mmCIF file with all atom_site columns, C-alpha atoms in Angstrom:
data_model
loop_
_atom_site.group_PDB
_atom_site.id
_atom_site.type_symbol
_atom_site.label_atom_id
_atom_site.label_alt_id
_atom_site.label_comp_id
_atom_site.label_asym_id
_atom_site.label_entity_id
_atom_site.label_seq_id
_atom_site.pdbx_PDB_ins_code
_atom_site.Cartn_x
_atom_site.Cartn_y
_atom_site.Cartn_z
_atom_site.occupancy
_atom_site.B_iso_or_equiv
_atom_site.pdbx_formal_charge
_atom_site.auth_seq_id
_atom_site.auth_comp_id
_atom_site.auth_asym_id
_atom_site.auth_atom_id
_atom_site.pdbx_PDB_model_num
ATOM 1   C CA . UNK A 1 1  ? 94.002  77.847  93.470  1.00 0.00 ? 1  UNK A CA 1
ATOM 2   C CA . UNK A 1 2  ? 97.160  79.120  94.869  1.00 0.00 ? 2  UNK A CA 1
ATOM 3   C CA . UNK A 1 3  ? 97.115  83.323  95.524  1.00 0.00 ? 3  UNK A CA 1
ATOM 4   C CA . UNK A 1 4  ? 99.960  85.505  93.265  1.00 0.00 ? 4  UNK A CA 1
ATOM 5   C CA . UNK A 1 5  ? 101.307 88.581  93.537  1.00 0.00 ? 5  UNK A CA 1
ATOM 6   C CA . UNK A 1 6  ? 102.231 89.658  89.671  1.00 0.00 ? 6  UNK A CA 1
ATOM 7   C CA . UNK A 1 7  ? 103.761 92.723  89.418  1.00 0.00 ? 7  UNK A CA 1
ATOM 8   C CA . UNK A 1 8  ? 103.978 94.605  86.165  1.00 0.00 ? 8  UNK A CA 1
ATOM 9   C CA . UNK A 1 9  ? 106.373 97.172  84.953  1.00 0.00 ? 9  UNK A CA 1
ATOM 10  C CA . UNK A 1 10 ? 105.579 99.797  82.350  1.00 0.00 ? 10 UNK A CA 1
ATOM 11  C CA . UNK A 1 11 ? 108.188 101.718 81.265  1.00 0.00 ? 11 UNK A CA 1
ATOM 12  C CA . UNK A 1 12 ? 108.809 104.371 78.235  1.00 0.00 ? 12 UNK A CA 1
ATOM 13  C CA . UNK A 1 13 ? 110.244 102.747 75.211  1.00 0.00 ? 13 UNK A CA 1
ATOM 14  C CA . UNK A 1 14 ? 114.035 104.160 74.736  1.00 0.00 ? 14 UNK A CA 1
ATOM 15  C CA . UNK A 1 15 ? 113.428 107.692 72.560  1.00 0.00 ? 15 UNK A CA 1
ATOM 16  C CA . UNK A 1 16 ? 110.268 108.645 74.100  1.00 0.00 ? 16 UNK A CA 1
ATOM 17  C CA . UNK A 1 17 ? 110.444 111.621 75.798  1.00 0.00 ? 17 UNK A CA 1
ATOM 18  C CA . UNK A 1 18 ? 109.717 111.697 79.551  1.00 0.00 ? 18 UNK A CA 1
ATOM 19  C CA . UNK A 1 19 ? 109.377 115.489 80.677  1.00 0.00 ? 19 UNK A CA 1
ATOM 20  C CA . UNK A 1 20 ? 108.542 113.927 84.095  1.00 0.00 ? 20 UNK A CA 1
ATOM 21  C CA . UNK A 1 21 ? 111.329 112.008 84.748  1.00 0.00 ? 21 UNK A CA 1
ATOM 22  C CA . UNK A 1 22 ? 113.551 115.022 83.342  1.00 0.00 ? 22 UNK A CA 1
ATOM 23  C CA . UNK A 1 23 ? 112.282 117.441 85.867  1.00 0.00 ? 23 UNK A CA 1
ATOM 24  C CA . UNK A 1 24 ? 112.401 114.896 88.424  1.00 0.00 ? 24 UNK A CA 1
ATOM 25  C CA . UNK A 1 25 ? 116.572 114.691 87.859  1.00 0.00 ? 25 UNK A CA 1
ATOM 26  C CA . UNK A 1 26 ? 116.757 118.383 87.543  1.00 0.00 ? 26 UNK A CA 1
ATOM 27  C CA . UNK A 1 27 ? 115.195 119.038 90.712  1.00 0.00 ? 27 UNK A CA 1
ATOM 28  C CA . UNK A 1 28 ? 117.203 116.142 92.427  1.00 0.00 ? 28 UNK A CA 1
ATOM 29  C CA . UNK A 1 29 ? 120.369 117.913 90.623  1.00 0.00 ? 29 UNK A CA 1
ATOM 30  C CA . UNK A 1 30 ? 119.445 121.200 92.084  1.00 0.00 ? 30 UNK A CA 1
ATOM 31  C CA . UNK A 1 31 ? 119.119 119.902 95.121  1.00 0.00 ? 31 UNK A CA 1
ATOM 32  C CA . UNK A 1 32 ? 122.809 119.151 95.104  1.00 0.00 ? 32 UNK A CA 1
ATOM 33  C CA . UNK A 1 33 ? 122.941 115.015 94.487  1.00 0.00 ? 33 UNK A CA 1
ATOM 34  C CA . UNK A 1 34 ? 125.391 114.098 91.445  1.00 0.00 ? 34 UNK A CA 1
ATOM 35  C CA . UNK A 1 35 ? 123.444 111.713 89.349  1.00 0.00 ? 35 UNK A CA 1
ATOM 36  C CA . UNK A 1 36 ? 123.893 110.478 85.524  1.00 0.00 ? 36 UNK A CA 1
ATOM 37  C CA . UNK A 1 37 ? 120.416 109.473 84.621  1.00 0.00 ? 37 UNK A CA 1
ATOM 38  C CA . UNK A 1 38 ? 117.000 108.782 86.098  1.00 0.00 ? 38 UNK A CA 1
ATOM 39  C CA . UNK A 1 39 ? 114.139 107.148 84.386  1.00 0.00 ? 39 UNK A CA 1
ATOM 40  C CA . UNK A 1 40 ? 110.465 106.805 85.732  1.00 0.00 ? 40 UNK A CA 1
ATOM 41  C CA . UNK A 1 41 ? 108.227 103.900 85.710  1.00 0.00 ? 41 UNK A CA 1
ATOM 42  C CA . UNK A 1 42 ? 105.049 102.653 86.654  1.00 0.00 ? 42 UNK A CA 1
ATOM 43  C CA . UNK A 1 43 ? 104.251 99.607  88.587  1.00 0.00 ? 43 UNK A CA 1
ATOM 44  C CA . UNK A 1 44 ? 100.962 97.272  89.239  1.00 0.00 ? 44 UNK A CA 1
ATOM 45  C CA . UNK A 1 45 ? 100.757 95.270  91.677  1.00 0.00 ? 45 UNK A CA 1
ATOM 46  C CA . UNK A 1 46 ? 98.119  92.530  91.077  1.00 0.00 ? 46 UNK A CA 1
ATOM 47  C CA . UNK A 1 47 ? 96.868  90.115  93.458  1.00 0.00 ? 47 UNK A CA 1
ATOM 48  C CA . UNK A 1 48 ? 95.221  87.135  91.531  1.00 0.00 ? 48 UNK A CA 1
ATOM 49  C CA . UNK A 1 49 ? 94.248  83.196  92.626  1.00 0.00 ? 49 UNK A CA 1
ATOM 50  C CA . UNK A 1 50 ? 95.583  81.691  89.999  1.00 0.00 ? 50 UNK A CA 1
ATOM 51  C CA . UNK A 1 51 ? 96.248  77.802  89.239  1.00 0.00 ? 51 UNK A CA 1
ATOM 52  C CA . UNK A 1 52 ? 99.921  78.111  88.394  1.00 0.00 ? 52 UNK A CA 1
ATOM 53  C CA . UNK A 1 53 ? 102.888 81.011  88.604  1.00 0.00 ? 53 UNK A CA 1
ATOM 54  C CA . UNK A 1 54 ? 102.460 80.665  84.750  1.00 0.00 ? 54 UNK A CA 1
ATOM 55  C CA . UNK A 1 55 ? 98.567  80.656  84.442  1.00 0.00 ? 55 UNK A CA 1
ATOM 56  C CA . UNK A 1 56 ? 99.196  84.134  86.625  1.00 0.00 ? 56 UNK A CA 1
ATOM 57  C CA . UNK A 1 57 ? 101.769 85.923  84.839  1.00 0.00 ? 57 UNK A CA 1
ATOM 58  C CA . UNK A 1 58 ? 99.726  85.051  81.593  1.00 0.00 ? 58 UNK A CA 1
ATOM 59  C CA . UNK A 1 59 ? 96.704  86.897  83.134  1.00 0.00 ? 59 UNK A CA 1
ATOM 60  C CA . UNK A 1 60 ? 98.887  89.820  84.264  1.00 0.00 ? 60 UNK A CA 1
ATOM 61  C CA . UNK A 1 61 ? 100.513 90.018  80.664  1.00 0.00 ? 61 UNK A CA 1
ATOM 62  C CA . UNK A 1 62 ? 96.732  89.870  78.890  1.00 0.00 ? 62 UNK A CA 1
ATOM 63  C CA . UNK A 1 63 ? 96.092  92.818  81.613  1.00 0.00 ? 63 UNK A CA 1
ATOM 64  C CA . UNK A 1 64 ? 99.137  95.288  80.480  1.00 0.00 ? 64 UNK A CA 1
ATOM 65  C CA . UNK A 1 65 ? 98.469  94.672  77.223  1.00 0.00 ? 65 UNK A CA 1
ATOM 66  C CA . UNK A 1 66 ? 95.044  95.594  77.276  1.00 0.00 ? 66 UNK A CA 1
ATOM 67  C CA . UNK A 1 67 ? 94.761  98.128  79.332  1.00 0.00 ? 67 UNK A CA 1
ATOM 68  C CA . UNK A 1 68 ? 98.015  98.805  81.415  1.00 0.00 ? 68 UNK A CA 1
ATOM 69  C CA . UNK A 1 69 ? 100.400 99.497  78.886  1.00 0.00 ? 69 UNK A CA 1
ATOM 70  C CA . UNK A 1 70 ? 100.233 101.359 75.880  1.00 0.00 ? 70 UNK A CA 1
ATOM 71  C CA . UNK A 1 71 ? 102.208 99.496  73.209  1.00 0.00 ? 71 UNK A CA 1
ATOM 72  C CA . UNK A 1 72 ? 103.173 102.580 70.822  1.00 0.00 ? 72 UNK A CA 1
ATOM 73  C CA . UNK A 1 73 ? 105.188 104.062 73.628  1.00 0.00 ? 73 UNK A CA 1
ATOM 74  C CA . UNK A 1 74 ? 105.629 101.425 76.410  1.00 0.00 ? 74 UNK A CA 1
ATOM 75  C CA . UNK A 1 75 ? 107.627 98.411  77.572  1.00 0.00 ? 75 UNK A CA 1
ATOM 76  C CA . UNK A 1 76 ? 106.400 96.410  80.119  1.00 0.00 ? 76 UNK A CA 1
ATOM 77  C CA . UNK A 1 77 ? 107.635 93.153  81.871  1.00 0.00 ? 77 UNK A CA 1
ATOM 78  C CA . UNK A 1 78 ? 106.026 90.978  84.444  1.00 0.00 ? 78 UNK A CA 1
ATOM 79  C CA . UNK A 1 79 ? 106.837 89.119  87.497  1.00 0.00 ? 79 UNK A CA 1
ATOM 80  C CA . UNK A 1 80 ? 105.104 86.704  89.710  1.00 0.00 ? 80 UNK A CA 1
ATOM 81  C CA . UNK A 1 81 ? 105.510 85.352  93.242  1.00 0.00 ? 81 UNK A CA 1
ATOM 82  C CA . UNK A 1 82 ? 103.635 83.645  95.636  1.00 0.00 ? 82 UNK A CA 1
ATOM 83  C CA . UNK A 1 83 ? 101.705 85.340  98.362  1.00 0.00 ? 83 UNK A CA 1
ATOM 84  C CA . UNK B 2 1  ? 134.064 104.834 91.196  1.00 0.00 ? 1  UNK B CA 1
ATOM 85  C CA . UNK B 2 2  ? 131.489 101.913 90.273  1.00 0.00 ? 2  UNK B CA 1
ATOM 86  C CA . UNK B 2 3  ? 128.251 102.681 88.318  1.00 0.00 ? 3  UNK B CA 1
ATOM 87  C CA . UNK B 2 4  ? 125.272 101.657 89.992  1.00 0.00 ? 4  UNK B CA 1
ATOM 88  C CA . UNK B 2 5  ? 121.673 101.466 89.091  1.00 0.00 ? 5  UNK B CA 1
ATOM 89  C CA . UNK B 2 6  ? 119.085 102.744 92.574  1.00 0.00 ? 6  UNK B CA 1
ATOM 90  C CA . UNK B 2 7  ? 115.868 101.364 92.245  1.00 0.00 ? 7  UNK B CA 1
ATOM 91  C CA . UNK B 2 8  ? 113.375 103.298 94.541  1.00 0.00 ? 8  UNK B CA 1
ATOM 92  C CA . UNK B 2 9  ? 110.117 102.253 94.897  1.00 0.00 ? 9  UNK B CA 1
ATOM 93  C CA . UNK B 2 10 ? 107.244 104.423 96.110  1.00 0.00 ? 10 UNK B CA 1
ATOM 94  C CA . UNK B 2 11 ? 104.265 103.229 97.474  1.00 0.00 ? 11 UNK B CA 1
ATOM 95  C CA . UNK B 2 12 ? 101.305 104.375 99.148  1.00 0.00 ? 12 UNK B CA 1
ATOM 96  C CA . UNK B 2 13 ? 101.050 103.896 103.267 1.00 0.00 ? 13 UNK B CA 1
ATOM 97  C CA . UNK B 2 14 ? 98.239  101.002 103.994 1.00 0.00 ? 14 UNK B CA 1
ATOM 98  C CA . UNK B 2 15 ? 95.523  102.983 104.759 1.00 0.00 ? 15 UNK B CA 1
ATOM 99  C CA . UNK B 2 16 ? 95.811  106.124 102.077 1.00 0.00 ? 16 UNK B CA 1
ATOM 100 C CA . UNK B 2 17 ? 93.183  106.454 99.847  1.00 0.00 ? 17 UNK B CA 1
ATOM 101 C CA . UNK B 2 18 ? 94.620  105.489 96.033  1.00 0.00 ? 18 UNK B CA 1
ATOM 102 C CA . UNK B 2 19 ? 91.501  105.989 93.603  1.00 0.00 ? 19 UNK B CA 1
ATOM 103 C CA . UNK B 2 20 ? 93.955  105.968 90.539  1.00 0.00 ? 20 UNK B CA 1
ATOM 104 C CA . UNK B 2 21 ? 94.712  102.123 91.498  1.00 0.00 ? 21 UNK B CA 1
ATOM 105 C CA . UNK B 2 22 ? 91.162  101.897 92.248  1.00 0.00 ? 22 UNK B CA 1
ATOM 106 C CA . UNK B 2 23 ? 90.055  102.494 88.948  1.00 0.00 ? 23 UNK B CA 1
ATOM 107 C CA . UNK B 2 24 ? 92.475  100.809 87.161  1.00 0.00 ? 24 UNK B CA 1
ATOM 108 C CA . UNK B 2 25 ? 91.053  97.550  89.235  1.00 0.00 ? 25 UNK B CA 1
ATOM 109 C CA . UNK B 2 26 ? 87.444  98.611  87.903  1.00 0.00 ? 26 UNK B CA 1
ATOM 110 C CA . UNK B 2 27 ? 88.677  98.996  84.635  1.00 0.00 ? 27 UNK B CA 1
ATOM 111 C CA . UNK B 2 28 ? 90.179  95.547  84.559  1.00 0.00 ? 28 UNK B CA 1
ATOM 112 C CA . UNK B 2 29 ? 87.063  93.654  86.194  1.00 0.00 ? 29 UNK B CA 1
ATOM 113 C CA . UNK B 2 30 ? 85.066  95.558  83.632  1.00 0.00 ? 30 UNK B CA 1
ATOM 114 C CA . UNK B 2 31 ? 87.349  93.777  80.916  1.00 0.00 ? 31 UNK B CA 1
ATOM 115 C CA . UNK B 2 32 ? 86.457  90.595  82.650  1.00 0.00 ? 32 UNK B CA 1
ATOM 116 C CA . UNK B 2 33 ? 89.723  90.150  84.705  1.00 0.00 ? 33 UNK B CA 1
ATOM 117 C CA . UNK B 2 34 ? 89.599  88.491  87.575  1.00 0.00 ? 34 UNK B CA 1
ATOM 118 C CA . UNK B 2 35 ? 91.791  89.989  90.504  1.00 0.00 ? 35 UNK B CA 1
ATOM 119 C CA . UNK B 2 36 ? 91.860  90.209  94.639  1.00 0.00 ? 36 UNK B CA 1
ATOM 120 C CA . UNK B 2 37 ? 93.280  93.516  95.178  1.00 0.00 ? 37 UNK B CA 1
ATOM 121 C CA . UNK B 2 38 ? 95.570  96.005  92.332  1.00 0.00 ? 38 UNK B CA 1
ATOM 122 C CA . UNK B 2 39 ? 98.045  98.471  94.451  1.00 0.00 ? 39 UNK B CA 1
ATOM 123 C CA . UNK B 2 40 ? 99.971  101.216 92.339  1.00 0.00 ? 40 UNK B CA 1
ATOM 124 C CA . UNK B 2 41 ? 103.278 102.571 93.093  1.00 0.00 ? 41 UNK B CA 1
ATOM 125 C CA . UNK B 2 42 ? 106.464 104.668 91.384  1.00 0.00 ? 42 UNK B CA 1
ATOM 126 C CA . UNK B 2 43 ? 109.298 103.345 90.490  1.00 0.00 ? 43 UNK B CA 1
ATOM 127 C CA . UNK B 2 44 ? 112.699 105.874 89.630  1.00 0.00 ? 44 UNK B CA 1
ATOM 128 C CA . UNK B 2 45 ? 115.572 103.748 87.874  1.00 0.00 ? 45 UNK B CA 1
ATOM 129 C CA . UNK B 2 46 ? 118.485 106.266 88.817  1.00 0.00 ? 46 UNK B CA 1
ATOM 130 C CA . UNK B 2 47 ? 122.229 105.829 87.270  1.00 0.00 ? 47 UNK B CA 1
ATOM 131 C CA . UNK B 2 48 ? 125.043 106.820 89.721  1.00 0.00 ? 48 UNK B CA 1
ATOM 132 C CA . UNK B 2 49 ? 128.530 106.800 90.477  1.00 0.00 ? 49 UNK B CA 1
ATOM 133 C CA . UNK B 2 50 ? 129.758 105.939 93.346  1.00 0.00 ? 50 UNK B CA 1
ATOM 134 C CA . UNK B 2 51 ? 132.551 104.405 96.046  1.00 0.00 ? 51 UNK B CA 1
ATOM 135 C CA . UNK B 2 52 ? 130.233 101.450 96.688  1.00 0.00 ? 52 UNK B CA 1
ATOM 136 C CA . UNK B 2 53 ? 126.822 99.696  96.662  1.00 0.00 ? 53 UNK B CA 1
ATOM 137 C CA . UNK B 2 54 ? 125.849 101.023 100.219 1.00 0.00 ? 54 UNK B CA 1
ATOM 138 C CA . UNK B 2 55 ? 127.246 104.515 99.111  1.00 0.00 ? 55 UNK B CA 1
ATOM 139 C CA . UNK B 2 56 ? 124.925 104.594 96.221  1.00 0.00 ? 56 UNK B CA 1
ATOM 140 C CA . UNK B 2 57 ? 121.801 103.030 98.256  1.00 0.00 ? 57 UNK B CA 1
ATOM 141 C CA . UNK B 2 58 ? 122.738 106.096 100.874 1.00 0.00 ? 58 UNK B CA 1
ATOM 142 C CA . UNK B 2 59 ? 122.401 108.466 97.971  1.00 0.00 ? 59 UNK B CA 1
ATOM 143 C CA . UNK B 2 60 ? 119.179 107.447 96.700  1.00 0.00 ? 60 UNK B CA 1
ATOM 144 C CA . UNK B 2 61 ? 117.566 107.306 100.200 1.00 0.00 ? 61 UNK B CA 1
ATOM 145 C CA . UNK B 2 62 ? 118.305 110.410 101.001 1.00 0.00 ? 62 UNK B CA 1
ATOM 146 C CA . UNK B 2 63 ? 117.410 111.380 97.055  1.00 0.00 ? 63 UNK B CA 1
ATOM 147 C CA . UNK B 2 64 ? 113.759 109.629 98.859  1.00 0.00 ? 64 UNK B CA 1
ATOM 148 C CA . UNK B 2 65 ? 113.593 111.313 101.674 1.00 0.00 ? 65 UNK B CA 1
ATOM 149 C CA . UNK B 2 66 ? 114.038 115.069 100.054 1.00 0.00 ? 66 UNK B CA 1
ATOM 150 C CA . UNK B 2 67 ? 112.083 114.672 96.861  1.00 0.00 ? 67 UNK B CA 1
ATOM 151 C CA . UNK B 2 68 ? 110.668 111.225 95.468  1.00 0.00 ? 68 UNK B CA 1
ATOM 152 C CA . UNK B 2 69 ? 108.497 110.399 98.805  1.00 0.00 ? 69 UNK B CA 1
ATOM 153 C CA . UNK B 2 70 ? 106.036 112.204 100.946 1.00 0.00 ? 70 UNK B CA 1
ATOM 154 C CA . UNK B 2 71 ? 107.109 110.808 104.279 1.00 0.00 ? 71 UNK B CA 1
ATOM 155 C CA . UNK B 2 72 ? 103.228 111.686 105.137 1.00 0.00 ? 72 UNK B CA 1
ATOM 156 C CA . UNK B 2 73 ? 101.721 109.496 102.655 1.00 0.00 ? 73 UNK B CA 1
ATOM 157 C CA . UNK B 2 74 ? 104.419 107.022 101.676 1.00 0.00 ? 74 UNK B CA 1
ATOM 158 C CA . UNK B 2 75 ? 106.718 104.382 102.110 1.00 0.00 ? 75 UNK B CA 1
ATOM 159 C CA . UNK B 2 76 ? 109.729 103.471 100.119 1.00 0.00 ? 76 UNK B CA 1
ATOM 160 C CA . UNK B 2 77 ? 112.233 101.158 99.305  1.00 0.00 ? 77 UNK B CA 1
ATOM 161 C CA . UNK B 2 78 ? 115.643 101.074 97.680  1.00 0.00 ? 78 UNK B CA 1
ATOM 162 C CA . UNK B 2 79 ? 117.265 98.477  95.643  1.00 0.00 ? 79 UNK B CA 1
ATOM 163 C CA . UNK B 2 80 ? 120.968 98.626  94.017  1.00 0.00 ? 80 UNK B CA 1
ATOM 164 C CA . UNK B 2 81 ? 122.886 96.604  91.347  1.00 0.00 ? 81 UNK B CA 1
ATOM 165 C CA . UNK B 2 82 ? 125.592 97.338  89.084  1.00 0.00 ? 82 UNK B CA 1
ATOM 166 C CA . UNK B 2 83 ? 125.125 98.225  85.682  1.00 0.00 ? 83 UNK B CA 1
#
């Protein structure tokens, strides 16, 4: 068994309204910052012990499918590193 | 001017309680997943036009200092890529 950290990034799908990101962008603009666009995402860093990086990625993928992401509105991506 | 995306990742400092992450971890365990630890973070992807990658990073850094992160409880990191 090897110790891995699987990072799951959960984003709203293109076209889904994100009022939090819009508010953040407007607040930055009000502070004088110049930006074209701002998107927000949730990031989960999950420490797992697994046989291989592929095994760790597969489990993180299943966690995203079952709990971390809502497939109706979210896309997600999984990245695995040894820790 | 070049088009960059600056990604700002905002994490709670070590030692700051994160009840949301704890609840997520417990829910995953209740679903039968085996994990050692789970940390959550906020990720902002900010599109900016800037003279250089360094300039884009500096502006994203200032956005984090002034609005995106609370220095009392958060650490943050900035990563810049061309878009």
